[in-house]
XYZ file of C-alpha atoms in Angstrom:
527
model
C 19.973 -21.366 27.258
C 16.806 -20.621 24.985
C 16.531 -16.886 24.246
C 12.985 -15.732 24.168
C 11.229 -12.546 24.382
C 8.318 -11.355 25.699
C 5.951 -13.976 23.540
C 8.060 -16.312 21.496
C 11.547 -18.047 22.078
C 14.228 -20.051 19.429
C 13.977 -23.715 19.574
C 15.313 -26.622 17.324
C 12.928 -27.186 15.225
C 12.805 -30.442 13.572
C 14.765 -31.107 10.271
C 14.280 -27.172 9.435
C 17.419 -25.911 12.189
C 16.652 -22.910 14.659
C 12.567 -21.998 14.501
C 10.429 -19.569 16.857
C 7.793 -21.038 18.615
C 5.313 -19.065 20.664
C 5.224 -18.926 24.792
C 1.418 -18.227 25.273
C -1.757 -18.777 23.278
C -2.787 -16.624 20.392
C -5.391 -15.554 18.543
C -6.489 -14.196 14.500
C -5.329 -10.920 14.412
C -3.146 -11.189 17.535
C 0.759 -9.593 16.553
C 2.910 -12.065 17.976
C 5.675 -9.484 18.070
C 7.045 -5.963 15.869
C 10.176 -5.779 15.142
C 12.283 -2.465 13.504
C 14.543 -2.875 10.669
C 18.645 -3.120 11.263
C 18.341 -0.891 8.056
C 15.910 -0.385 4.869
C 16.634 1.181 1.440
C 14.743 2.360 -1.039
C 15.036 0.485 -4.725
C 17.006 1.572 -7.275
C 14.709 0.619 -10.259
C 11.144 -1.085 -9.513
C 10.872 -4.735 -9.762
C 14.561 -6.215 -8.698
C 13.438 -7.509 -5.294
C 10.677 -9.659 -3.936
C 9.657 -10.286 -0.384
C 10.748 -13.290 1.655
C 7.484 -13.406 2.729
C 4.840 -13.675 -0.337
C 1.593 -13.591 1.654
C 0.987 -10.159 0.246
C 0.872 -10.157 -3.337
C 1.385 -6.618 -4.728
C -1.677 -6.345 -6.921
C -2.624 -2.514 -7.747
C -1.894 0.834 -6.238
C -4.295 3.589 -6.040
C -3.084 6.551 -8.518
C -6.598 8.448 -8.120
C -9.280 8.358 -5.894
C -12.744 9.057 -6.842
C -15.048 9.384 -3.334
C -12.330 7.888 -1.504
C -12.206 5.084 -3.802
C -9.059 4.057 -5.676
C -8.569 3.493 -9.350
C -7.355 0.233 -10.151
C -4.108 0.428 -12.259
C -0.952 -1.719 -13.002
C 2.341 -1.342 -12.451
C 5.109 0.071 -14.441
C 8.778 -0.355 -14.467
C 10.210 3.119 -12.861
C 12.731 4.291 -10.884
C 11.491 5.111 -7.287
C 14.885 6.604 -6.119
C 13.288 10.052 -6.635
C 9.522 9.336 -5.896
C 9.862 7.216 -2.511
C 10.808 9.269 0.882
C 14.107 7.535 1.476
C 13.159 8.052 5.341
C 9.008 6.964 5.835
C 9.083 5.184 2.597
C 5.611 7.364 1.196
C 5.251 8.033 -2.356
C 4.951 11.708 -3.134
C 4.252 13.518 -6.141
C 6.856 16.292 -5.138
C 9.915 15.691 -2.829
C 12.915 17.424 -1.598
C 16.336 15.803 -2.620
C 19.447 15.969 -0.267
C 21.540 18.776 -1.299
C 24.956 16.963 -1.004
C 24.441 13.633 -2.707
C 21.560 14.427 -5.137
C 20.308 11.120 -4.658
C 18.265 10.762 -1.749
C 14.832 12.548 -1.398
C 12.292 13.271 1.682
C 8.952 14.365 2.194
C 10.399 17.824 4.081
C 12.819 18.572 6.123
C 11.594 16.799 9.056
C 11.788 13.547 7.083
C 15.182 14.281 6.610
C 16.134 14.938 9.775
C 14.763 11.653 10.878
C 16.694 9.626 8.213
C 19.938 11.648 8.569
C 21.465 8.886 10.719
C 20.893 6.213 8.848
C 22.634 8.535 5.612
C 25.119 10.467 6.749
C 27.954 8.383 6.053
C 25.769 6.833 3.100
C 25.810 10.277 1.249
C 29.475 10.977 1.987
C 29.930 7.673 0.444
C 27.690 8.578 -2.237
C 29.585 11.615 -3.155
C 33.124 10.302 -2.714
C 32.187 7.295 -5.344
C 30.804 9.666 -7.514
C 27.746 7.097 -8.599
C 24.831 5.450 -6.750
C 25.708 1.738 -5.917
C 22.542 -0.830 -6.498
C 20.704 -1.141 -3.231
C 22.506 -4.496 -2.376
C 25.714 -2.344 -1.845
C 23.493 0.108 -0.069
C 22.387 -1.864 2.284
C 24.867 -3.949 3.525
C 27.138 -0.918 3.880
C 24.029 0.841 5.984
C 23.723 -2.597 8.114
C 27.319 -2.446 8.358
C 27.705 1.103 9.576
C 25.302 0.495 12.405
C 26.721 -2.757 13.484
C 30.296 -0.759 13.732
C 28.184 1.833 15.941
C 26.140 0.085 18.150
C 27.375 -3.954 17.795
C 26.181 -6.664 16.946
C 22.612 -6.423 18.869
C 21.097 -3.306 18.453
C 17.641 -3.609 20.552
C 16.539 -5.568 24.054
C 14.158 -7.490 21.639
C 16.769 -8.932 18.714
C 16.953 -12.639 19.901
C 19.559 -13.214 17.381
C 23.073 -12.024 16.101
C 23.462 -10.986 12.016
C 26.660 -13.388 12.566
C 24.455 -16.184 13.213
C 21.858 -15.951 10.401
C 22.692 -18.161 7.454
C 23.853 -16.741 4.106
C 24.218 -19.785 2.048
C 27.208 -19.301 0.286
C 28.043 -22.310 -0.130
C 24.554 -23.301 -1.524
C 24.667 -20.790 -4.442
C 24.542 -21.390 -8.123
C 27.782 -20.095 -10.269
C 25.822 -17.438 -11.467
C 24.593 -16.291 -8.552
C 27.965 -16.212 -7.264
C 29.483 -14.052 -10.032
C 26.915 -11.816 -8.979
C 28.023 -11.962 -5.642
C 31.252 -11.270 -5.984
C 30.628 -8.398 -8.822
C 28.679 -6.610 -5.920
C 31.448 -7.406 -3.118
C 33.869 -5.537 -6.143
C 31.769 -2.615 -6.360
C 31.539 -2.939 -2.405
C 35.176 -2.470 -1.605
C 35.257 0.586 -4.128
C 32.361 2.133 -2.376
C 33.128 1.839 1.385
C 34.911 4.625 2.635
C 38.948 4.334 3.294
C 38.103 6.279 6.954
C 35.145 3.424 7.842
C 36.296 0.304 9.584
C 37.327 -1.737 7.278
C 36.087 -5.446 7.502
C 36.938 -8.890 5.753
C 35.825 -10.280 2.159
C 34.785 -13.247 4.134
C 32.224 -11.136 6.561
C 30.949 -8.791 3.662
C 29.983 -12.289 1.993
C 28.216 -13.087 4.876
C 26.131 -9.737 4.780
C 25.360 -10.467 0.804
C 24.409 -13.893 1.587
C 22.225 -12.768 4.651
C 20.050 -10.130 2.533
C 20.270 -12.542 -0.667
C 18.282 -14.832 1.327
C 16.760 -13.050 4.876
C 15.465 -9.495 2.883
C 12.216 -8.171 3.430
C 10.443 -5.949 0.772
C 9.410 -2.863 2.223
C 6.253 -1.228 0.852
C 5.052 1.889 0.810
C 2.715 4.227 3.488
C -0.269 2.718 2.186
C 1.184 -0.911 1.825
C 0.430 -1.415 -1.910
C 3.736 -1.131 -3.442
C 7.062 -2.935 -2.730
C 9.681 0.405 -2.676
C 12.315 -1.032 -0.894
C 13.991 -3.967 0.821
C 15.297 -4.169 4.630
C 16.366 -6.412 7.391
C 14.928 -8.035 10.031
C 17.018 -10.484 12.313
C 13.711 -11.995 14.390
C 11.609 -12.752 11.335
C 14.308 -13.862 9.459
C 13.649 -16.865 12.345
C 10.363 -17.826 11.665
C 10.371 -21.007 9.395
C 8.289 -21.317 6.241
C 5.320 -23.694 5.875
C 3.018 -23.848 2.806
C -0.427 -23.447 4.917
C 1.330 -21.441 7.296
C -0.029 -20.049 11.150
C 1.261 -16.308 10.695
C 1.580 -13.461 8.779
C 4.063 -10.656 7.969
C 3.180 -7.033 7.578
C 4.602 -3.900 7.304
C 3.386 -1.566 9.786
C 5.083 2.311 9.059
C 3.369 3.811 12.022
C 3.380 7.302 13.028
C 5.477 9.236 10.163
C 3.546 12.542 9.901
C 4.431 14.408 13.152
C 6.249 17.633 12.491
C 8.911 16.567 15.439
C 11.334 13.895 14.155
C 11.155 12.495 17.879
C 7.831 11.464 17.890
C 8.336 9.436 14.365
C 7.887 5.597 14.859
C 9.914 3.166 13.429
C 9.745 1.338 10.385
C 8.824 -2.198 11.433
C 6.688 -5.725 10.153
C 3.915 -7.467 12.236
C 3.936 -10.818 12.792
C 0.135 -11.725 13.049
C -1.606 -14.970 13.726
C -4.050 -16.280 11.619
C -5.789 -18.310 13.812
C -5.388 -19.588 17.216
C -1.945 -20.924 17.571
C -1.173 -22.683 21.557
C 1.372 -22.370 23.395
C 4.676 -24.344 22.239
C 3.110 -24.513 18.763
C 5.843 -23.495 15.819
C 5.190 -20.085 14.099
C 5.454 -20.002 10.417
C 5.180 -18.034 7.469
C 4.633 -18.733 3.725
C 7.749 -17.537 1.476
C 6.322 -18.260 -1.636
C 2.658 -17.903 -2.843
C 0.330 -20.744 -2.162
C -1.100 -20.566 -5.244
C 1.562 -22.413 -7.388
C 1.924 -26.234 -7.730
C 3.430 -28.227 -4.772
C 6.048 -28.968 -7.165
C 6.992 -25.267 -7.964
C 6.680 -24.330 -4.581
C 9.362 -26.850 -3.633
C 11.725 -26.128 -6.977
C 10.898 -22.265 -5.443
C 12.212 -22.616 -2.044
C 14.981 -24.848 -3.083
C 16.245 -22.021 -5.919
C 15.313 -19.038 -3.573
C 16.212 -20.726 0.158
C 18.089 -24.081 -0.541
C 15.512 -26.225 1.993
C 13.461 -28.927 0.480
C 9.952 -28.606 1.668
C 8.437 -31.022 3.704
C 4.952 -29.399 4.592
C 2.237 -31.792 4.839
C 0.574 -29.340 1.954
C 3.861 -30.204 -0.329
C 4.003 -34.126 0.808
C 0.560 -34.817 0.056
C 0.149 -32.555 -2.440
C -2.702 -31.084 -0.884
C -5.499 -28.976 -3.434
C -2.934 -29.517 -6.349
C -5.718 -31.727 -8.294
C -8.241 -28.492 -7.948
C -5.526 -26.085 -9.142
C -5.468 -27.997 -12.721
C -8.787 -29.506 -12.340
C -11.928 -29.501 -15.351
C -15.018 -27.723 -15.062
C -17.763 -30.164 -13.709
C -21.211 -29.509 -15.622
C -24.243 -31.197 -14.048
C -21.747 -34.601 -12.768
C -20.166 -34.380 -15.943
C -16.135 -33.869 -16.165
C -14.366 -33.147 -19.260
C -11.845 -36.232 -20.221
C -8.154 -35.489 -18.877
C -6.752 -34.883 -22.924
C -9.161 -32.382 -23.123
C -8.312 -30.920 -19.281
C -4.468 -31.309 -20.847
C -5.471 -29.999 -24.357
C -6.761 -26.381 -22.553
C -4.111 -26.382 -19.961
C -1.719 -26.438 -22.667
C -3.193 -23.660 -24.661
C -3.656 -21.626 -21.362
C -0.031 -22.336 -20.510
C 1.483 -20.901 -23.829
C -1.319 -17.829 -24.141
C 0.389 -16.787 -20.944
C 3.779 -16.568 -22.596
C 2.037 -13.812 -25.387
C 0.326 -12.642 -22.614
C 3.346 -11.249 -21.388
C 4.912 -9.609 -24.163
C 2.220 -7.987 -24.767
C 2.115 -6.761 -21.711
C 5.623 -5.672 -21.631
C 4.800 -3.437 -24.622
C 2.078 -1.728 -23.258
C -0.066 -3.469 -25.737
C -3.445 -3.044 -23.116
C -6.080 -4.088 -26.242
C -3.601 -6.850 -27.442
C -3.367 -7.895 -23.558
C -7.784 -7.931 -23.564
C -7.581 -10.108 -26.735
C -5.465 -12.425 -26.103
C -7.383 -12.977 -22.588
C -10.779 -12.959 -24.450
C -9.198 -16.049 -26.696
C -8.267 -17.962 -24.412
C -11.346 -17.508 -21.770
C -13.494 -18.514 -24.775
C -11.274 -21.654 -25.759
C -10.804 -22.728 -21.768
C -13.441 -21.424 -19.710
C -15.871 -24.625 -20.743
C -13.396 -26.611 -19.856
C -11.158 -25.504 -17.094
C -12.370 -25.192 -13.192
C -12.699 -21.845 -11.722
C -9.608 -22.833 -9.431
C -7.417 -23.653 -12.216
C -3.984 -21.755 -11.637
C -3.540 -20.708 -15.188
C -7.062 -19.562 -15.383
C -7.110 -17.458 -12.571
C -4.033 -15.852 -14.138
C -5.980 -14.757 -17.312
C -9.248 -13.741 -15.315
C -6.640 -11.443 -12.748
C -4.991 -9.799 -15.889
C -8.364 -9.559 -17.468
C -9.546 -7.471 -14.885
C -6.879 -5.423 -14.218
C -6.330 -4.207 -17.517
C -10.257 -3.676 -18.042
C -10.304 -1.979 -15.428
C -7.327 0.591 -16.663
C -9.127 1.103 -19.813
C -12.407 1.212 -17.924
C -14.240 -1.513 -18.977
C -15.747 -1.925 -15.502
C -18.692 -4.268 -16.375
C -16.186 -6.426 -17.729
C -13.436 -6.102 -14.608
C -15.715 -6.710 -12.654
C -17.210 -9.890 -13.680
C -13.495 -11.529 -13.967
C -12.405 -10.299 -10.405
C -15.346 -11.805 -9.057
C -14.735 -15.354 -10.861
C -11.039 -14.819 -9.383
C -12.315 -14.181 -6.410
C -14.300 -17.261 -6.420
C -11.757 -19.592 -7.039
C -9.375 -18.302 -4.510
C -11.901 -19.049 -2.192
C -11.250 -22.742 -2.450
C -7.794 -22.603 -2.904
C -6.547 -19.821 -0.145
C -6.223 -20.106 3.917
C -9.608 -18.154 4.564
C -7.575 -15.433 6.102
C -4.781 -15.097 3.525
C -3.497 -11.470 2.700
C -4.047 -11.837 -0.889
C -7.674 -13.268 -1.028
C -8.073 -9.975 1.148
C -6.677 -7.819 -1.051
C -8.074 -9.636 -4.442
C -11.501 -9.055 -2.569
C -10.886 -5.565 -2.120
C -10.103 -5.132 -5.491
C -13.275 -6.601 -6.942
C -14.992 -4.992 -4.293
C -13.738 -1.797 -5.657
C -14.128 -2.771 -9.482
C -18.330 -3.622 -8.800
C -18.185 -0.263 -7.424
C -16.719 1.125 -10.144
C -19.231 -0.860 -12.535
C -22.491 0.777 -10.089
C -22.818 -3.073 -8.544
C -23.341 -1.604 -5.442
C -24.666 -4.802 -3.376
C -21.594 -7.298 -4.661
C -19.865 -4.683 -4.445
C -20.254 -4.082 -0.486
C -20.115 -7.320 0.472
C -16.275 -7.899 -1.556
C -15.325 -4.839 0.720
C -16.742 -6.684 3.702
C -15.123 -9.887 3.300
C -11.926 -7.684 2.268
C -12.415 -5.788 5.410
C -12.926 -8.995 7.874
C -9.757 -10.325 6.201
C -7.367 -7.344 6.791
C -8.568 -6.695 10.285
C -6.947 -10.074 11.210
C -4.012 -9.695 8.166
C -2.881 -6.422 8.567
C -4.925 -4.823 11.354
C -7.533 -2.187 12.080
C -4.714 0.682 12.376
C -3.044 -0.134 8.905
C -3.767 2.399 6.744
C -5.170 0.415 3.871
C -7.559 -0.952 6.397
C -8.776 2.209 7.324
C -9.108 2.726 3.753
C -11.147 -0.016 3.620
C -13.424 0.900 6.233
C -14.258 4.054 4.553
C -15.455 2.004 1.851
C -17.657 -0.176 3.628
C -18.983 2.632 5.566
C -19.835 4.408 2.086
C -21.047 1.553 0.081
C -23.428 0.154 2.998
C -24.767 3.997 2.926
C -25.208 3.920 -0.930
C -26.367 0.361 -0.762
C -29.715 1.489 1.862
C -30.102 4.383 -0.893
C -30.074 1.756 -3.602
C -32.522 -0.373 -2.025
C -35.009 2.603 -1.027
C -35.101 3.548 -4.686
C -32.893 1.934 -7.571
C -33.564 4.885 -10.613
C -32.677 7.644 -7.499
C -29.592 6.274 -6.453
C -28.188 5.524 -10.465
C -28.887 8.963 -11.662
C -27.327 10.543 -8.825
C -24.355 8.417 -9.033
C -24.257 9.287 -12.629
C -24.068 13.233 -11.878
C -21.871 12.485 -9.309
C -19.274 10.566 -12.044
C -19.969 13.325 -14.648
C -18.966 15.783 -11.652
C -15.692 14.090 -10.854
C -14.327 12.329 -13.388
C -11.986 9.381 -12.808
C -8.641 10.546 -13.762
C -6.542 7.837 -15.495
C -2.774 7.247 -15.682
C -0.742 8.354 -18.738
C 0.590 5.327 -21.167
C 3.839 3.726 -21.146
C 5.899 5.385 -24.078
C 8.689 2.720 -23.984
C 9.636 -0.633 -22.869
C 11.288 0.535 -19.746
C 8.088 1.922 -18.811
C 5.621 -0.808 -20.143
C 3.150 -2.503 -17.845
C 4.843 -5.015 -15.174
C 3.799 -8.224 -14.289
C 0.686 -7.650 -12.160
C 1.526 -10.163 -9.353
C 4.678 -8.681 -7.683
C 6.282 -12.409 -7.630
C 10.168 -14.010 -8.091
C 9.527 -16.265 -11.074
């Protein structure tokens, strides 16, 4: 018998295995269905997960806001154990840690009483063991806990059993395994002797199902992967390069004094466009922006599938993503297309280390090199390009170069265009961010229209109650305000937006001091 739910039931789909389709027509922005996580953790150190579901590519996060607008920084390696509420998953500057384990911390006490479920026996555990496990351990032993409370379906909505996902075992790599079985080790030393005990064979299964089914969990705002959980109806929805849907995390209501009026933790699926009745639903699990061929090497590494989109077969846009500049009919010859993709290619790799050090002016000058070398010869939807311009601005931005930021995120911008679904997350988000960076350089009419496009885009990505949405419409609202002033009288609006800057200065983030806590890679990506 097909199970199904209110809008979408599991079918066979062909040569993938089980697939969701959906049982009525949709629309862009529709949510096909929300589902709450089994369980969700918070990371031990930043950077050792990545989402299943790569549509959102975790670009910046706001540190300070200047007239509700953020400042643009990148991302460090930290530990977010004590600067993520381990129950609504917000960043806060001060929280209060659980007095038995020392290792969780909440917003306040009603945070905490909302989480306490989900670690009681965690922080018995915790303290027993005497150390914090990685949040692997963590979270199979929280999925496990639950399943030994409630069984093996824990809502009138889960269409599918944990028991029947696939873990893919059997498909791993020998290293991967060692790992596995170091974290099943440190598993059987960390349950608790008065917890059902269960078989090495069924705690496999729960590595294997997170290894390959976990979702990153980001924070309020949705700008920061903080933690991983997971969901048993997404973990249905089949991949597709140019996919119909996508994922979102949606934290809801988390700031009501009363722990019973606190929503749940739960992703969106949304359409992207109109999808009919009996049509598949998919998702993208790796970024569109890579190579056919690295997609497929990708999702045969990280989900043991071969793809056979018709994006991957025909190797759809892959000639613009290495393509040469065209100049008035005229294309550069392919060694010299080769010669600069080449050069690109191995800047990258200083690009990096540089990075890694906290080297910011090292980071600009190697960029500046290689944009002078490449940029007459490369298109603007070249892959490796786009890479330099979107590090480029990012870091000019940090050290407020915003002229400069500016003019790279809107060349980035430009080529994702041509490259991205129209309603992809990240050309959303990318838009914001140049929106935010011509702000930030006084371009006040590109500037409005980037947060309009990025606006139109994450009203049918992520929704218009998503915080970062409302964000967003803040923006527009105040730039299309600023923008009238501008066009009334150009010398007016500039000196009063200079006061105003000279008033409230943009406050920037201290500098890395170390390796550990040198600049990440900006896209939030597995490699």
């Amino acid at each position: 018998m097909t199970k199904r739910s209110a809008n979408v039931a599991i079918f066979d789909s062909p040569g993938k295995g089980r697939g969701l389709k959906a049982t009525k027509e949709f629309w862009a922005g529709d949510v096909i269905f929300s589902e709450a996580s089994i369980s969700a953790v918070v990371f031990d150190r930043y950077g050792r997960w990545w989402s299943m579901c790569s549509d959102v590519v975790i670009m910046f996060y706001p540190s300070a806001v200047h007239n509700n607008f953020p400042i643009l920084l990148p991302l460090f390696f930290c530990s977010l154990a004590d600067r993520i509420c381990h129950s609504c998953f917000r960043r806060q500057d001060k929280l209060q840690r659980c007095g038995q384990c020392k290792f969780a911390h909440y917003c306040d006490r009603t945070c905490q009483r909302a989480g306490w479920a989900e670690h009681k026996q965690e922080c018995g555990a915790i303290k027993t063991y005497g150390k914090v496990p990685n949040e692997n351990i963590r979270l199979v032993s929280r999925i496990l806990w639950r399943l030994d409370k409630e069984g093996g379906v824990v809502s009138d909505t889960q269409l599918t059993t944990l028991e029947e996902l696939e873990d893919h075992t059997a498909d791993m790599q020998e290293d991967e395994l060692k790992e596995l079985k170091v974290d099943i080790h440190n598993f059987l030393d960390y349950w608790p002797r008065n917890s059902k005990q269960h078989l090495v064979e069924d705690i496999s299964h729960m590595f294997g199902v997170i290894n390959c089914n976990g979702f990153t969990v980001s924070d309020q705002r949705g700008l920061q992967a903080v933690g991983v959980g997971l969901f048993p109806n997404l973990c249905l929805v089949n991949h597709d390069c140019w996919p119909n849907c996508t994922v979102i995390l949606n934290h809801g209501n988390q700031s009501a004094v009363n722990t019973m009026f606190h929503s749940q933790r739960r992703i969106e699926l949304r359409s992207l466009g109109k999808i009919s009745e009996g049509e598949e639903l998919t998702v993208g699990y790796v970024d569109y922006i890579n190579l056919s061929e690295e997609r497929r090497r990708l999702l045969k590494t990280q989900y043991f599938f071969d793809c056979t989109c018709e994006h991957c077969t025909n190797h759809i846009k892959d000639d613009l993503k290495m393509a040469g500049k065209e100049v008035d009919g005229v294309k550069p010859s392919d060694e010299q297309v080769k010669e600069a993709t080449d050069y690109c290619f191995g800047m990258l790799d200083k690009l990096e280390k540089a990075r890694l050090n906290g080297d910011y002016h090292e980071v600009v000058k190697i960029c500046k090199e290689c944009v002078e070398k490449t940029e007459p010869v490369l298109a603007d939807t070249h892959i490796y390009l786009l890479r330099i311009w979107s590090t480029l601005s990012e870091v000019q931005a940090y050290l407020q170069y915003f002229d400069d930021a500016a003019e790279y995120a809107r060349k980035m911008v430009e080529g994702y265009m041509k490259l991205y679904h129209p309603n992809n997350a990240t050309l959303g988000m990318a838009a914001m961010r140049a929106g935010v960076t011509h702000w930030q350089a006084g371009q006040i009419e590109v500037g409005h229209g980037m947060i309009c496009k990025a606006y139109a885009i994450l009203m049918i990505t992520h929704g218009p109650t998503h915080p970062i949405t409302k964000d967003l419409d803040a923006m527009r609202i105040q730039t299309e305000m600023e923008l009238r002033m501008f066009k009334q009288n150009e010398y007016v609006y500039h000196s009063m937006r200079e006061a105003a800057l000279k008033n409230k200065p943009m406050a920037m983030m201290h500098e890395p001091k170390s390796v550990e806590e040198g600049i990440k890679n900006l896209f939030h990506r597995r490699k």
